[in-house]
Every structure is written in C-alpha cells, then in structure tokens.
PDB file of C-alpha atoms in Angstrom:
ATOM      1  CA  MET A   1       0.135  -0.101  -0.303  1.00 90.00           C
ATOM      2  CA  MET A   2       1.025   3.554  -0.202  1.00 96.00           C
ATOM      3  CA  ASP A   3       0.112   6.611   2.483  1.00 97.00           C
ATOM      4  CA  ILE A   4      -0.186  10.004   0.022  1.00 98.00           C
ATOM      5  CA  CYS A   5      -0.226  13.211   2.227  1.00 98.00           C
ATOM      6  CA  LEU A   6      -0.909  16.271   0.321  1.00 98.00           C
ATOM      7  CA  LEU A   7       1.165  18.605   2.971  1.00 97.00           C
ATOM      8  CA  GLY A   8      -0.095  22.217   1.898  1.00 96.00           C
ATOM      9  CA  THR A   9      -2.327  23.496  -1.418  1.00 97.00           C
ATOM     10  CA  GLY A  10      -1.089  26.663  -1.754  1.00 96.00           C
ATOM     11  CA  GLY A  11       1.396  27.966  -4.247  1.00 92.00           C
ATOM     12  CA  MET A  12       3.699  31.324  -3.856  1.00 90.00           C
ATOM     13  CA  MET A  13       3.721  31.613  -0.290  1.00 90.00           C
ATOM     14  CA  PRO A  14       2.836  29.891   3.000  1.00 89.00           C
ATOM     15  CA  LEU A  15      -0.496  31.530   3.907  1.00 90.00           C
ATOM     16  CA  PRO A  16      -1.738  31.303   8.433  1.00 89.00           C
ATOM     17  CA  TYR A  17      -4.641  28.759   6.871  1.00 90.00           C
ATOM     18  CA  ARG A  18      -2.236  27.642   3.359  1.00 94.00           C
ATOM     19  CA  SER A  19       0.753  25.566   3.625  1.00 96.00           C
ATOM     20  CA  LEU A  20       3.096  25.234   0.155  1.00 97.00           C
ATOM     21  CA  THR A  21       2.659  22.322  -2.372  1.00 96.00           C
ATOM     22  CA  SER A  22       4.420  19.791  -1.337  1.00 97.00           C
ATOM     23  CA  LEU A  23       3.582  15.706  -1.025  1.00 98.00           C
ATOM     24  CA  LEU A  24       4.363  13.245   1.173  1.00 98.00           C
ATOM     25  CA  VAL A  25       4.633   9.542   0.577  1.00 98.00           C
ATOM     26  CA  ARG A  26       4.892   6.516   2.764  1.00 97.00           C
ATOM     27  CA  CYS A  27       5.636   2.719   1.189  1.00 96.00           C
ATOM     28  CA  LYS A  28       7.093   0.353   3.388  1.00 93.00           C
ATOM     29  CA  GLY A  29       9.000   2.328   5.778  1.00 93.00           C
ATOM     30  CA  LYS A  30      10.677   4.920   3.334  1.00 96.00           C
ATOM     31  CA  GLY A  31       9.585   8.126   2.428  1.00 97.00           C
ATOM     32  CA  TYR A  32       9.216  10.373  -1.034  1.00 98.00           C
ATOM     33  CA  LEU A  33       8.590  14.145   0.104  1.00 98.00           C
ATOM     34  CA  ILE A  34       8.050  15.919  -3.530  1.00 98.00           C
ATOM     35  CA  ASP A  35       9.160  19.884  -3.086  1.00 98.00           C
ATOM     36  CA  CYS A  36      10.057  21.007   0.022  1.00 97.00           C
ATOM     37  CA  GLY A  37       8.570  25.100   0.266  1.00 94.00           C
ATOM     38  CA  GLU A  38       9.049  27.180   3.771  1.00 93.00           C
ATOM     39  CA  ALA A  39       7.527  25.452   6.271  1.00 90.00           C
ATOM     40  CA  THR A  40       7.164  22.724   5.175  1.00 95.00           C
ATOM     41  CA  GLN A  41       8.566  20.477   7.980  1.00 92.00           C
ATOM     42  CA  ILE A  42       5.456  21.925  10.363  1.00 94.00           C
ATOM     43  CA  SER A  43       3.262  20.747   7.894  1.00 95.00           C
ATOM     44  CA  ILE A  44       5.035  17.137   8.429  1.00 96.00           C
ATOM     45  CA  ARG A  45       4.461  17.149  12.075  1.00 94.00           C
ATOM     46  CA  ARG A  46       0.973  18.575  12.011  1.00 94.00           C
ATOM     47  CA  ARG A  47      -0.047  16.153   9.901  1.00 95.00           C
ATOM     48  CA  GLY A  48       1.974  13.575  12.782  1.00 94.00           C
ATOM     49  CA  TRP A  49       4.211  11.493  10.601  1.00 95.00           C
ATOM     50  CA  SER A  50       8.028  11.460  10.829  1.00 91.00           C
ATOM     51  CA  PHE A  51      10.876  13.247   9.802  1.00 89.00           C
ATOM     52  CA  HIS A  52      13.349  10.600  10.644  1.00 89.00           C
ATOM     53  CA  ASP A  53      11.984   7.962   7.262  1.00 91.00           C
ATOM     54  CA  ILE A  54      12.359  10.702   3.977  1.00 96.00           C
ATOM     55  CA  ASP A  55      14.846   9.464   1.748  1.00 96.00           C
ATOM     56  CA  THR A  56      13.615  11.002  -0.997  1.00 98.00           C
ATOM     57  CA  ILE A  57      13.302  14.249  -2.367  1.00 98.00           C
ATOM     58  CA  LEU A  58      12.223  14.630  -5.728  1.00 98.00           C
ATOM     59  CA  ILE A  59      12.889  19.274  -6.713  1.00 98.00           C
ATOM     60  CA  THR A  60       9.966  20.118  -9.010  1.00 98.00           C
ATOM     61  CA  HIS A  61      11.969  23.417  -9.907  1.00 98.00           C
ATOM     62  CA  PHE A  62      14.101  26.272  -8.324  1.00 97.00           C
ATOM     63  CA  HIS A  63      10.864  28.331  -7.165  1.00 97.00           C
ATOM     64  CA  ALA A  64      11.346  29.277  -3.711  1.00 95.00           C
ATOM     65  CA  ASP A  65       8.077  28.015  -2.425  1.00 96.00           C
ATOM     66  CA  HIS A  66       9.199  24.155  -4.255  1.00 97.00           C
ATOM     67  CA  ILE A  67      12.397  24.550  -2.264  1.00 96.00           C
ATOM     68  CA  SER A  68      13.049  27.695  -0.137  1.00 94.00           C
ATOM     69  CA  GLY A  69      11.877  25.104   3.073  1.00 95.00           C
ATOM     70  CA  LEU A  70      15.465  21.896   2.410  1.00 95.00           C
ATOM     71  CA  PRO A  71      17.556  23.538   5.119  1.00 94.00           C
ATOM     72  CA  GLY A  72      14.594  23.385   8.267  1.00 94.00           C
ATOM     73  CA  LEU A  73      13.842  20.185   7.215  1.00 95.00           C
ATOM     74  CA  LEU A  74      17.039  18.449   6.531  1.00 95.00           C
ATOM     75  CA  LEU A  75      17.773  20.282  10.186  1.00 93.00           C
ATOM     76  CA  ALA A  76      14.795  18.652  11.351  1.00 93.00           C
ATOM     77  CA  MET A  77      15.801  15.321   9.455  1.00 93.00           C
ATOM     78  CA  GLY A  78      18.462  15.562  11.272  1.00 92.00           C
ATOM     79  CA  ASN A  79      17.519  16.201  14.973  1.00 90.00           C
ATOM     80  CA  ALA A  80      15.239  13.145  13.911  1.00 87.00           C
ATOM     81  CA  GLU A  81      18.890  11.303  14.837  1.00 87.00           C
ATOM     82  CA  ARG A  82      18.701   9.865  10.592  1.00 91.00           C
ATOM     83  CA  GLN A  83      22.045   9.227  10.236  1.00 93.00           C
ATOM     84  CA  GLU A  84      21.424   7.125   6.825  1.00 95.00           C
ATOM     85  CA  PRO A  85      22.146   8.499   3.291  1.00 96.00           C
ATOM     86  CA  VAL A  86      18.853  10.775   1.158  1.00 97.00           C
ATOM     87  CA  LEU A  87      18.905  11.086  -2.175  1.00 98.00           C
ATOM     88  CA  ILE A  88      17.923  14.708  -3.404  1.00 98.00           C
ATOM     89  CA  VAL A  89      16.725  14.288  -7.496  1.00 98.00           C
ATOM     90  CA  GLY A  90      16.761  17.722  -9.332  1.00 98.00           C
ATOM     91  CA  PRO A  91      16.510  19.626 -12.541  1.00 98.00           C
ATOM     92  CA  LYS A  92      19.453  20.090 -14.432  1.00 96.00           C
ATOM     93  CA  GLY A  93      21.607  22.700 -11.622  1.00 96.00           C
ATOM     94  CA  ILE A  94      20.297  20.859  -8.326  1.00 97.00           C
ATOM     95  CA  GLN A  95      23.159  20.837  -7.055  1.00 95.00           C
ATOM     96  CA  HIS A  96      24.932  23.622  -7.057  1.00 96.00           C
ATOM     97  CA  VAL A  97      21.430  25.155  -5.528  1.00 94.00           C
ATOM     98  CA  VAL A  98      21.382  21.738  -2.985  1.00 93.00           C
ATOM     99  CA  HIS A  99      25.225  22.857  -1.694  1.00 92.00           C
ATOM    100  CA  SER A 100      23.820  26.424  -1.555  1.00 93.00           C
ATOM    101  CA  LEU A 101      21.288  26.239   0.684  1.00 88.00           C
ATOM    102  CA  LEU A 102      23.371  23.804   2.981  1.00 87.00           C
ATOM    103  CA  VAL A 103      25.615  27.181   4.054  1.00 91.00           C
ATOM    104  CA  ILE A 104      23.118  27.227   6.882  1.00 88.00           C
ATOM    105  CA  ALA A 105      23.387  23.677   7.605  1.00 84.00           C
ATOM    106  CA  PRO A 106      26.275  22.438   6.636  1.00 85.00           C
ATOM    107  CA  ARG A 107      26.503  20.445   9.761  1.00 87.00           C
ATOM    108  CA  LEU A 108      24.022  17.002   8.760  1.00 93.00           C
ATOM    109  CA  PRO A 109      24.410  13.176  10.288  1.00 94.00           C
ATOM    110  CA  PHE A 110      23.551  11.774   7.415  1.00 95.00           C
ATOM    111  CA  PRO A 111      24.975  12.175   3.807  1.00 94.00           C
ATOM    112  CA  LEU A 112      22.861  14.443   1.056  1.00 95.00           C
ATOM    113  CA  GLU A 113      23.262  12.039  -2.194  1.00 96.00           C
ATOM    114  CA  VAL A 114      21.897  14.464  -4.758  1.00 97.00           C
ATOM    115  CA  HIS A 115      21.454  13.298  -9.139  1.00 97.00           C
ATOM    116  CA  GLU A 116      20.545  15.335 -11.239  1.00 97.00           C
ATOM    117  CA  LEU A 117      18.212  15.529 -14.506  1.00 97.00           C
ATOM    118  CA  ASP A 118      18.755  15.578 -18.353  1.00 93.00           C
ATOM    119  CA  GLY A 119      15.748  15.496 -19.648  1.00 94.00           C
ATOM    120  CA  ASN A 120      12.450  12.785 -19.108  1.00 97.00           C
ATOM    121  CA  GLU A 121      14.204   9.735 -16.615  1.00 97.00           C
ATOM    122  CA  ASP A 122      12.751   6.386 -15.243  1.00 97.00           C
ATOM    123  CA  PHE A 123      14.704   5.680 -11.767  1.00 97.00           C
ATOM    124  CA  THR A 124      14.530   2.757  -9.606  1.00 97.00           C
ATOM    125  CA  VAL A 125      14.758   3.415  -4.806  1.00 96.00           C
ATOM    126  CA  ALA A 126      14.135   0.946  -2.863  1.00 93.00           C
ATOM    127  CA  ASP A 127      10.619  -0.916  -3.900  1.00 91.00           C
ATOM    128  CA  MET A 128       9.351   2.429  -5.725  1.00 97.00           C
ATOM    129  CA  GLU A 129       9.389   3.458  -9.897  1.00 98.00           C
ATOM    130  CA  ILE A 130       9.844   7.104 -10.419  1.00 98.00           C
ATOM    131  CA  SER A 131       8.922   8.831 -13.479  1.00 98.00           C
ATOM    132  CA  ALA A 132      10.608  12.449 -13.790  1.00 98.00           C
ATOM    133  CA  PHE A 133       8.832  14.031 -17.299  1.00 98.00           C
ATOM    134  CA  ARG A 134       9.606  17.517 -18.410  1.00 98.00           C
ATOM    135  CA  LEU A 135       6.343  20.024 -18.180  1.00 98.00           C
ATOM    136  CA  ASN A 136       6.336  23.422 -19.585  1.00 97.00           C
ATOM    137  CA  HIS A 137       6.944  26.599 -16.947  1.00 97.00           C
ATOM    138  CA  SER A 138       9.406  29.856 -16.935  1.00 95.00           C
ATOM    139  CA  MET A 139      12.378  27.544 -15.582  1.00 97.00           C
ATOM    140  CA  ILE A 140      13.192  23.720 -16.255  1.00 97.00           C
ATOM    141  CA  CYS A 141       9.733  21.792 -14.225  1.00 98.00           C
ATOM    142  CA  TYR A 142       9.442  18.564 -13.764  1.00 98.00           C
ATOM    143  CA  GLY A 143       5.862  16.421 -12.551  1.00 98.00           C
ATOM    144  CA  TYR A 144       6.442  12.600 -11.229  1.00 98.00           C
ATOM    145  CA  SER A 145       4.949   9.592 -11.044  1.00 98.00           C
ATOM    146  CA  LEU A 146       5.612   6.865  -8.307  1.00 98.00           C
ATOM    147  CA  ARG A 147       4.750   3.563  -8.835  1.00 98.00           C
ATOM    148  CA  LEU A 148       4.411   0.427  -6.925  1.00 97.00           C
ATOM    149  CA  PRO A 149       4.881  -2.398  -8.813  1.00 94.00           C
ATOM    150  CA  ARG A 150       3.087  -5.645  -7.387  1.00 90.00           C
ATOM    151  CA  ALA A 151       3.745  -9.359  -8.030  1.00 82.00           C
ATOM    152  CA  GLY A 152       2.119 -12.218  -9.323  1.00 83.00           C
ATOM    153  CA  GLN A 153       0.400 -13.895  -7.675  1.00 85.00           C
ATOM    154  CA  PHE A 154       2.134 -17.072  -6.699  1.00 81.00           C
ATOM    155  CA  ASP A 155       1.146 -20.486  -7.091  1.00 80.00           C
ATOM    156  CA  PRO A 156       1.808 -22.962  -4.541  1.00 84.00           C
ATOM    157  CA  GLU A 157       1.093 -26.095  -6.694  1.00 81.00           C
ATOM    158  CA  ALA A 158       3.668 -25.432  -9.085  1.00 83.00           C
ATOM    159  CA  ALA A 159       6.437 -25.468  -6.318  1.00 80.00           C
ATOM    160  CA  LYS A 160       5.270 -28.221  -5.620  1.00 83.00           C
ATOM    161  CA  THR A 161       5.322 -29.815  -9.207  1.00 84.00           C
ATOM    162  CA  LEU A 162       9.084 -28.732  -8.683  1.00 82.00           C
ATOM    163  CA  GLY A 163       9.546 -30.902  -5.362  1.00 82.00           C
ATOM    164  CA  LEU A 164      11.167 -27.497  -4.031  1.00 83.00           C
ATOM    165  CA  PRO A 165      11.272 -27.255  -0.301  1.00 84.00           C
ATOM    166  CA  VAL A 166       8.192 -25.219   1.132  1.00 86.00           C
ATOM    167  CA  GLN A 167      12.284 -23.084   3.043  1.00 84.00           C
ATOM    168  CA  TYR A 168      12.798 -21.671  -0.488  1.00 82.00           C
ATOM    169  CA  TRP A 169       9.158 -21.221  -1.698  1.00 84.00           C
ATOM    170  CA  HIS A 170       9.882 -17.474  -0.198  1.00 83.00           C
ATOM    171  CA  VAL A 171      12.873 -16.915  -2.008  1.00 84.00           C
ATOM    172  CA  LEU A 172      11.271 -17.482  -4.726  1.00 85.00           C
ATOM    173  CA  GLN A 173       8.582 -15.125  -4.673  1.00 83.00           C
ATOM    174  CA  LYS A 174      11.257 -12.259  -3.221  1.00 79.00           C
ATOM    175  CA  GLY A 175      12.265 -11.944  -6.731  1.00 79.00           C
ATOM    176  CA  GLU A 176      14.929 -14.836  -6.030  1.00 84.00           C
ATOM    177  CA  THR A 177      17.244 -17.854  -7.491  1.00 88.00           C
ATOM    178  CA  VAL A 178      16.981 -20.764  -5.672  1.00 87.00           C
ATOM    179  CA  THR A 179      19.710 -23.238  -6.302  1.00 87.00           C
ATOM    180  CA  TRP A 180      19.253 -26.711  -4.637  1.00 82.00           C
ATOM    181  CA  GLU A 181      20.521 -30.358  -5.373  1.00 82.00           C
ATOM    182  CA  ASP A 182      22.173 -28.593  -8.079  1.00 81.00           C
ATOM    183  CA  ASN A 183      19.398 -27.915  -9.782  1.00 83.00           C
ATOM    184  CA  THR A 184      18.256 -24.083 -10.335  1.00 87.00           C
ATOM    185  CA  TYR A 185      14.712 -22.816 -10.018  1.00 85.00           C
ATOM    186  CA  THR A 186      13.584 -19.402 -10.823  1.00 88.00           C
ATOM    187  CA  PRO A 187      11.351 -17.352  -9.640  1.00 83.00           C
ATOM    188  CA  ASP A 188       8.721 -17.226 -13.016  1.00 82.00           C
ATOM    189  CA  GLN A 189       8.242 -21.055 -12.183  1.00 85.00           C
ATOM    190  CA  VAL A 190       5.640 -20.331  -9.644  1.00 83.00           C
ATOM    191  CA  MET A 191       4.765 -16.947 -10.209  1.00 82.00           C
ATOM    192  CA  GLY A 192       2.003 -15.577 -12.336  1.00 81.00           C
ATOM    193  CA  PRO A 193       2.012 -12.549 -14.645  1.00 84.00           C
ATOM    194  CA  PRO A 194       2.646  -9.059 -12.631  1.00 83.00           C
ATOM    195  CA  ARG A 195      -0.857  -7.596 -10.828  1.00 86.00           C
ATOM    196  CA  LYS A 196      -1.974  -3.973 -11.250  1.00 90.00           C
ATOM    197  CA  GLY A 197       0.230  -1.975  -8.660  1.00 94.00           C
ATOM    198  CA  LEU A 198      -0.239   1.011  -7.418  1.00 97.00           C
ATOM    199  CA  LYS A 199       0.214   5.204  -9.130  1.00 98.00           C
ATOM    200  CA  VAL A 200      -0.348   8.502  -7.950  1.00 98.00           C
ATOM    201  CA  THR A 201       0.743  11.363 -11.021  1.00 98.00           C
ATOM    202  CA  TYR A 202       1.409  14.439  -9.136  1.00 98.00           C
ATOM    203  CA  ALA A 203       2.046  17.720 -11.343  1.00 98.00           C
ATOM    204  CA  THR A 204       2.895  21.885 -10.691  1.00 96.00           C
ATOM    205  CA  ASP A 205       3.431  24.460 -11.877  1.00 95.00           C
ATOM    206  CA  THR A 206       2.992  24.561 -15.165  1.00 97.00           C
ATOM    207  CA  ARG A 207       0.948  24.896 -18.483  1.00 97.00           C
ATOM    208  CA  PRO A 208      -1.155  22.237 -19.451  1.00 97.00           C
ATOM    209  CA  VAL A 209       0.905  19.631 -21.672  1.00 97.00           C
ATOM    210  CA  ASP A 210       0.066  16.432 -23.179  1.00 97.00           C
ATOM    211  CA  VAL A 211       2.598  13.937 -21.462  1.00 98.00           C
ATOM    212  CA  ILE A 212       0.622  14.917 -18.285  1.00 98.00           C
ATOM    213  CA  ALA A 213      -1.960  12.706 -19.636  1.00 98.00           C
ATOM    214  CA  GLU A 214      -0.152  10.191 -20.102  1.00 98.00           C
ATOM    215  CA  GLN A 215       1.626   9.632 -17.298  1.00 98.00           C
ATOM    216  CA  ALA A 216      -1.927   9.877 -15.685  1.00 98.00           C
ATOM    217  CA  LYS A 217      -4.049   6.895 -17.061  1.00 95.00           C
ATOM    218  CA  ASP A 218      -3.202   4.264 -15.420  1.00 94.00           C
ATOM    219  CA  ALA A 219      -2.712   6.273 -12.233  1.00 98.00           C
ATOM    220  CA  ASP A 220      -4.778   6.017  -9.106  1.00 98.00           C
ATOM    221  CA  LEU A 221      -4.301   9.217  -8.648  1.00 98.00           C
ATOM    222  CA  LEU A 222      -3.697  12.355 -10.178  1.00 98.00           C
ATOM    223  CA  ILE A 223      -2.265  15.408  -7.689  1.00 98.00           C
ATOM    224  CA  CYS A 224      -2.350  18.322 -10.306  1.00 98.00           C
ATOM    225  CA  GLU A 225      -2.105  22.171 -10.366  1.00 97.00           C
ATOM    226  CA  GLY A 226      -5.422  24.563 -10.701  1.00 97.00           C
ATOM    227  CA  MET A 227      -3.367  27.478  -9.495  1.00 96.00           C
ATOM    228  CA  TYR A 228      -7.169  30.062 -10.710  1.00 97.00           C
ATOM    229  CA  GLY A 229     -10.261  29.394 -11.002  1.00 95.00           C
ATOM    230  CA  GLU A 230     -11.753  32.761 -11.975  1.00 93.00           C
ATOM    231  CA  PRO A 231     -13.038  33.987 -14.695  1.00 91.00           C
ATOM    232  CA  ASP A 232      -9.771  36.717 -15.489  1.00 92.00           C
ATOM    233  CA  GLY A 233      -7.951  33.074 -14.692  1.00 92.00           C
ATOM    234  CA  PRO A 234      -7.293  31.714 -18.684  1.00 93.00           C
ATOM    235  CA  GLU A 235      -4.844  34.425 -19.623  1.00 94.00           C
ATOM    236  CA  LYS A 236      -3.311  35.067 -15.929  1.00 94.00           C
ATOM    237  CA  ALA A 237      -2.585  31.544 -16.327  1.00 95.00           C
ATOM    238  CA  LYS A 238      -0.894  31.570 -19.659  1.00 95.00           C
ATOM    239  CA  ASP A 239       1.133  35.246 -19.057  1.00 94.00           C
ATOM    240  CA  LYS A 240       1.941  33.225 -15.492  1.00 94.00           C
ATOM    241  CA  LYS A 241       2.589  29.247 -17.056  1.00 96.00           C
ATOM    242  CA  HIS A 242       0.740  27.979 -14.456  1.00 97.00           C
ATOM    243  CA  MET A 243      -3.206  26.283 -15.222  1.00 97.00           C
ATOM    244  CA  THR A 244      -6.687  26.498 -14.126  1.00 97.00           C
ATOM    245  CA  MET A 245      -8.505  24.407 -11.995  1.00 97.00           C
ATOM    246  CA  GLN A 246     -10.739  24.015 -15.282  1.00 98.00           C
ATOM    247  CA  GLU A 247      -7.274  23.105 -17.483  1.00 98.00           C
ATOM    248  CA  ALA A 248      -6.282  20.279 -14.866  1.00 98.00           C
ATOM    249  CA  ALA A 249     -10.712  18.613 -14.841  1.00 98.00           C
ATOM    250  CA  GLY A 250      -9.411  18.544 -18.773  1.00 98.00           C
ATOM    251  CA  LEU A 251      -6.239  16.548 -18.356  1.00 98.00           C
ATOM    252  CA  ALA A 252      -7.919  13.842 -15.632  1.00 98.00           C
ATOM    253  CA  LYS A 253     -10.645  13.162 -17.578  1.00 98.00           C
ATOM    254  CA  LYS A 254      -8.498  13.273 -20.589  1.00 98.00           C
ATOM    255  CA  ALA A 255      -6.743  10.395 -18.611  1.00 98.00           C
ATOM    256  CA  ASP A 256      -9.253   9.230 -17.071  1.00 97.00           C
ATOM    257  CA  VAL A 257      -8.403   8.914 -13.359  1.00 98.00           C
ATOM    258  CA  PRO A 258     -10.278   7.868 -10.560  1.00 97.00           C
ATOM    259  CA  GLU A 259      -9.351  11.485  -8.803  1.00 98.00           C
ATOM    260  CA  LEU A 260      -7.958  14.553  -9.134  1.00 98.00           C
ATOM    261  CA  TRP A 261      -7.027  16.107  -6.303  1.00 98.00           C
ATOM    262  CA  LEU A 262      -6.436  20.349  -7.427  1.00 98.00           C
ATOM    263  CA  THR A 263      -4.042  22.402  -5.800  1.00 98.00           C
ATOM    264  CA  HIS A 264      -1.118  24.815  -5.869  1.00 97.00           C
ATOM    265  CA  PHE A 265      -3.795  27.912  -4.747  1.00 97.00           C
ATOM    266  CA  SER A 266      -3.368  31.271  -5.910  1.00 96.00           C
ATOM    267  CA  PRO A 267      -3.167  33.934  -1.986  1.00 94.00           C
ATOM    268  CA  SER A 268      -5.782  36.000  -4.151  1.00 91.00           C
ATOM    269  CA  MET A 269      -7.939  32.471  -4.116  1.00 92.00           C
ATOM    270  CA  VAL A 270      -9.619  33.063  -0.477  1.00 91.00           C
ATOM    271  CA  ASN A 271     -12.001  30.306  -0.983  1.00 94.00           C
ATOM    272  CA  PRO A 272     -10.725  27.431  -3.950  1.00 95.00           C
ATOM    273  CA  LEU A 273     -14.049  25.131  -3.072  1.00 96.00           C
ATOM    274  CA  GLU A 274     -16.150  28.398  -4.523  1.00 96.00           C
ATOM    275  CA  PHE A 275     -15.798  26.609  -7.577  1.00 96.00           C
ATOM    276  CA  GLU A 276     -16.422  23.255  -7.010  1.00 96.00           C
ATOM    277  CA  GLU A 277     -19.494  22.829  -8.847  1.00 96.00           C
ATOM    278  CA  GLU A 278     -17.718  24.281 -12.230  1.00 96.00           C
ATOM    279  CA  ILE A 279     -14.966  21.999 -12.053  1.00 97.00           C
ATOM    280  CA  LYS A 280     -17.097  18.471 -11.710  1.00 97.00           C
ATOM    281  CA  LYS A 281     -19.336  19.686 -14.405  1.00 97.00           C
ATOM    282  CA  ILE A 282     -16.056  19.086 -16.368  1.00 98.00           C
ATOM    283  CA  PHE A 283     -14.921  15.553 -14.140  1.00 98.00           C
ATOM    284  CA  PRO A 284     -16.480  14.183 -10.965  1.00 98.00           C
ATOM    285  CA  ARG A 285     -14.105  13.136  -9.788  1.00 98.00           C
ATOM    286  CA  THR A 286     -12.238  16.182  -8.885  1.00 98.00           C
ATOM    287  CA  VAL A 287     -11.605  16.761  -5.319  1.00 98.00           C
ATOM    288  CA  ILE A 288     -10.722  20.506  -3.597  1.00 97.00           C
ATOM    289  CA  PRO A 289      -8.330  19.156  -0.858  1.00 97.00           C
ATOM    290  CA  LYS A 290      -7.653  21.397   2.204  1.00 96.00           C
ATOM    291  CA  ASP A 291      -3.814  20.952   3.340  1.00 96.00           C
ATOM    292  CA  ARG A 292      -2.488  17.283   4.721  1.00 97.00           C
ATOM    293  CA  ARG A 293      -6.031  15.199   3.330  1.00 98.00           C
ATOM    294  CA  THR A 294      -4.052  11.989   3.105  1.00 98.00           C
ATOM    295  CA  VAL A 295      -4.790   8.601   1.513  1.00 98.00           C
ATOM    296  CA  GLU A 296      -4.407   5.281   1.643  1.00 97.00           C
ATOM    297  CA  LEU A 297      -3.728   3.424  -1.300  1.00 96.00           C
ATOM    298  CA  LYS A 298      -4.751  -0.015  -1.209  1.00 94.00           C
ATOM    299  CA  PHE A 299      -3.956  -2.980  -3.611  1.00 91.00           C
ATOM    300  CA  GLU A 300      -6.735  -4.697  -5.238  1.00 85.00           C
ATOM    301  CA  ASP A 301      -8.068  -7.503  -4.224  1.00 73.00           C
TER     302      ASP A 301
END
C-alpha cells in the first residue's frame, strides 16, 4: 500500500491558513517527498508523520515556494537522529542549489546524494519506480509519477510440482533465484504475471501539456495544479505559465483517472471550494482538498 499526504495546497507564499504545495508518500518504511517549500516540516509535524523516514526528496523546480524549506527540513531530519543517506533529485543545477542552501545547515549527521535530471527519466529507489517528466513553466520544471509494482500471484501447486522444499518458496516469492540439489529454480516458474500496482502522478507548476495525461493514464490518483479558477484565470495562467482548475480537470478527464486532487492555489483565491460545482461539471471525480488531505492506496484484491 501507499500512504499519501498532500501537505499543503498553496502556491507562491505560505499563508496562515494554507501551507505551500508539497506531497509526502510513505511505502514499506520509506518516505518520498515531492517539493519542500518554506515550513514544510511544520505541516509534516501537524500531520503526525516522521521526518526520520524521508529517504528521497524530489524537487520539481527552483522557485522558492518549492525548495526554500529544504535546509530547515534537513536540520529537522538530523534532529530526528537520521543517519542513513538521503537522495535529492531535481533539474540540472540541483547540485549547486542544494550546496548553496546548505550554507546554513553545513553539519548534517547523514550524507546527501544528489541526482540531476537531464530530460525525461525513469529510475528506481528501493521498491518505488519513479518517472520524471518535463513540464512547461517559466523555468525547467518536472512532474513525477511514483509507481509501486506488484508481483504476480504465487502458485504453490507449481512449487510442489517442482519438488522444491517449502523453506525455499519465500525466496522465489521475493524474486530471487534458488539453487538446491544442483538444480536452479527461478521466480517465473512459480509466479503468475505481474498484477496491477499502485501509482500517483504529481504535476505543478505548468501549462497544460499532453504528457501529464499520458503519465496519469494508469494512475490511481492525479494531483495537479489548479492555480486559478476565476473568469480571468486563463489570461493570468498563460502569462505566468500556470494552469487553471478547468484545464487541470480537462487533463484528468482525458486520462480518466479515478480521482483528481487540485492544488497550488493562488494566494488571491481565498475559497477554492467556490469553484467546485463548475469544475465537477468537467470532471466529476475532482477533489478540492485542504492541507494535509491523506489517503491510503491499497492493492486491488
């Protein structure tokens, strides 16, 4: 399963009633954080989740509302007695940006590993398969899809037919090869085809681009920028290279996702819920969330 918490829903600046947009995903004891604006660690604490287990931080781009909270978060993780390495992934230049921010946090009790993206890229961290894809913003910006694959179902009758002792079955279930009595046994001999896993796609800040719908096509949840909802929103969105709620709903409809969460609301948007009825006419499975909305995604039976 995957635990997902949208830590904040705001764009540009934190407000007393709205934290900056950031997403924390927990899976199998690992934490994956997307973006880290100012005071992100406060929202994590309010949710009651731990800093200690954040292993990977994915940065979309270098605007302050998406990265300026990084030193404070890393210091909080250090105070939580973390010692294992932390991976930071982001656009080209992330190495320089991270080192510059760490001038005020120079002594961390854990090593940092920094990976620079140079175009669309797929990579794996622990059990999580991650896709980074280019968006269309005023600077280089990436969206991310996080996928938790699921192995096929174990066939005990096939294992019995092979004559393999029961104590070796769990090794094959973990995807490893077994050698016993001069014979080699491989997982494909006892495992069915891969089953549907879990996936969340996250995209902000950007104009609407086809790659978002393509990435979200098989996602269980799409979390997408909807910065403006008002009548003059399209003009402002085009000028600042952001997206309206209506445009995000159109992408969700195209991808036919089970659910869309809108986020990155403009500070001028006091009550995003006032646009809910209009947006749901475009895509009925739209949620206009408040900070720290949480869901537990589970495998299908």
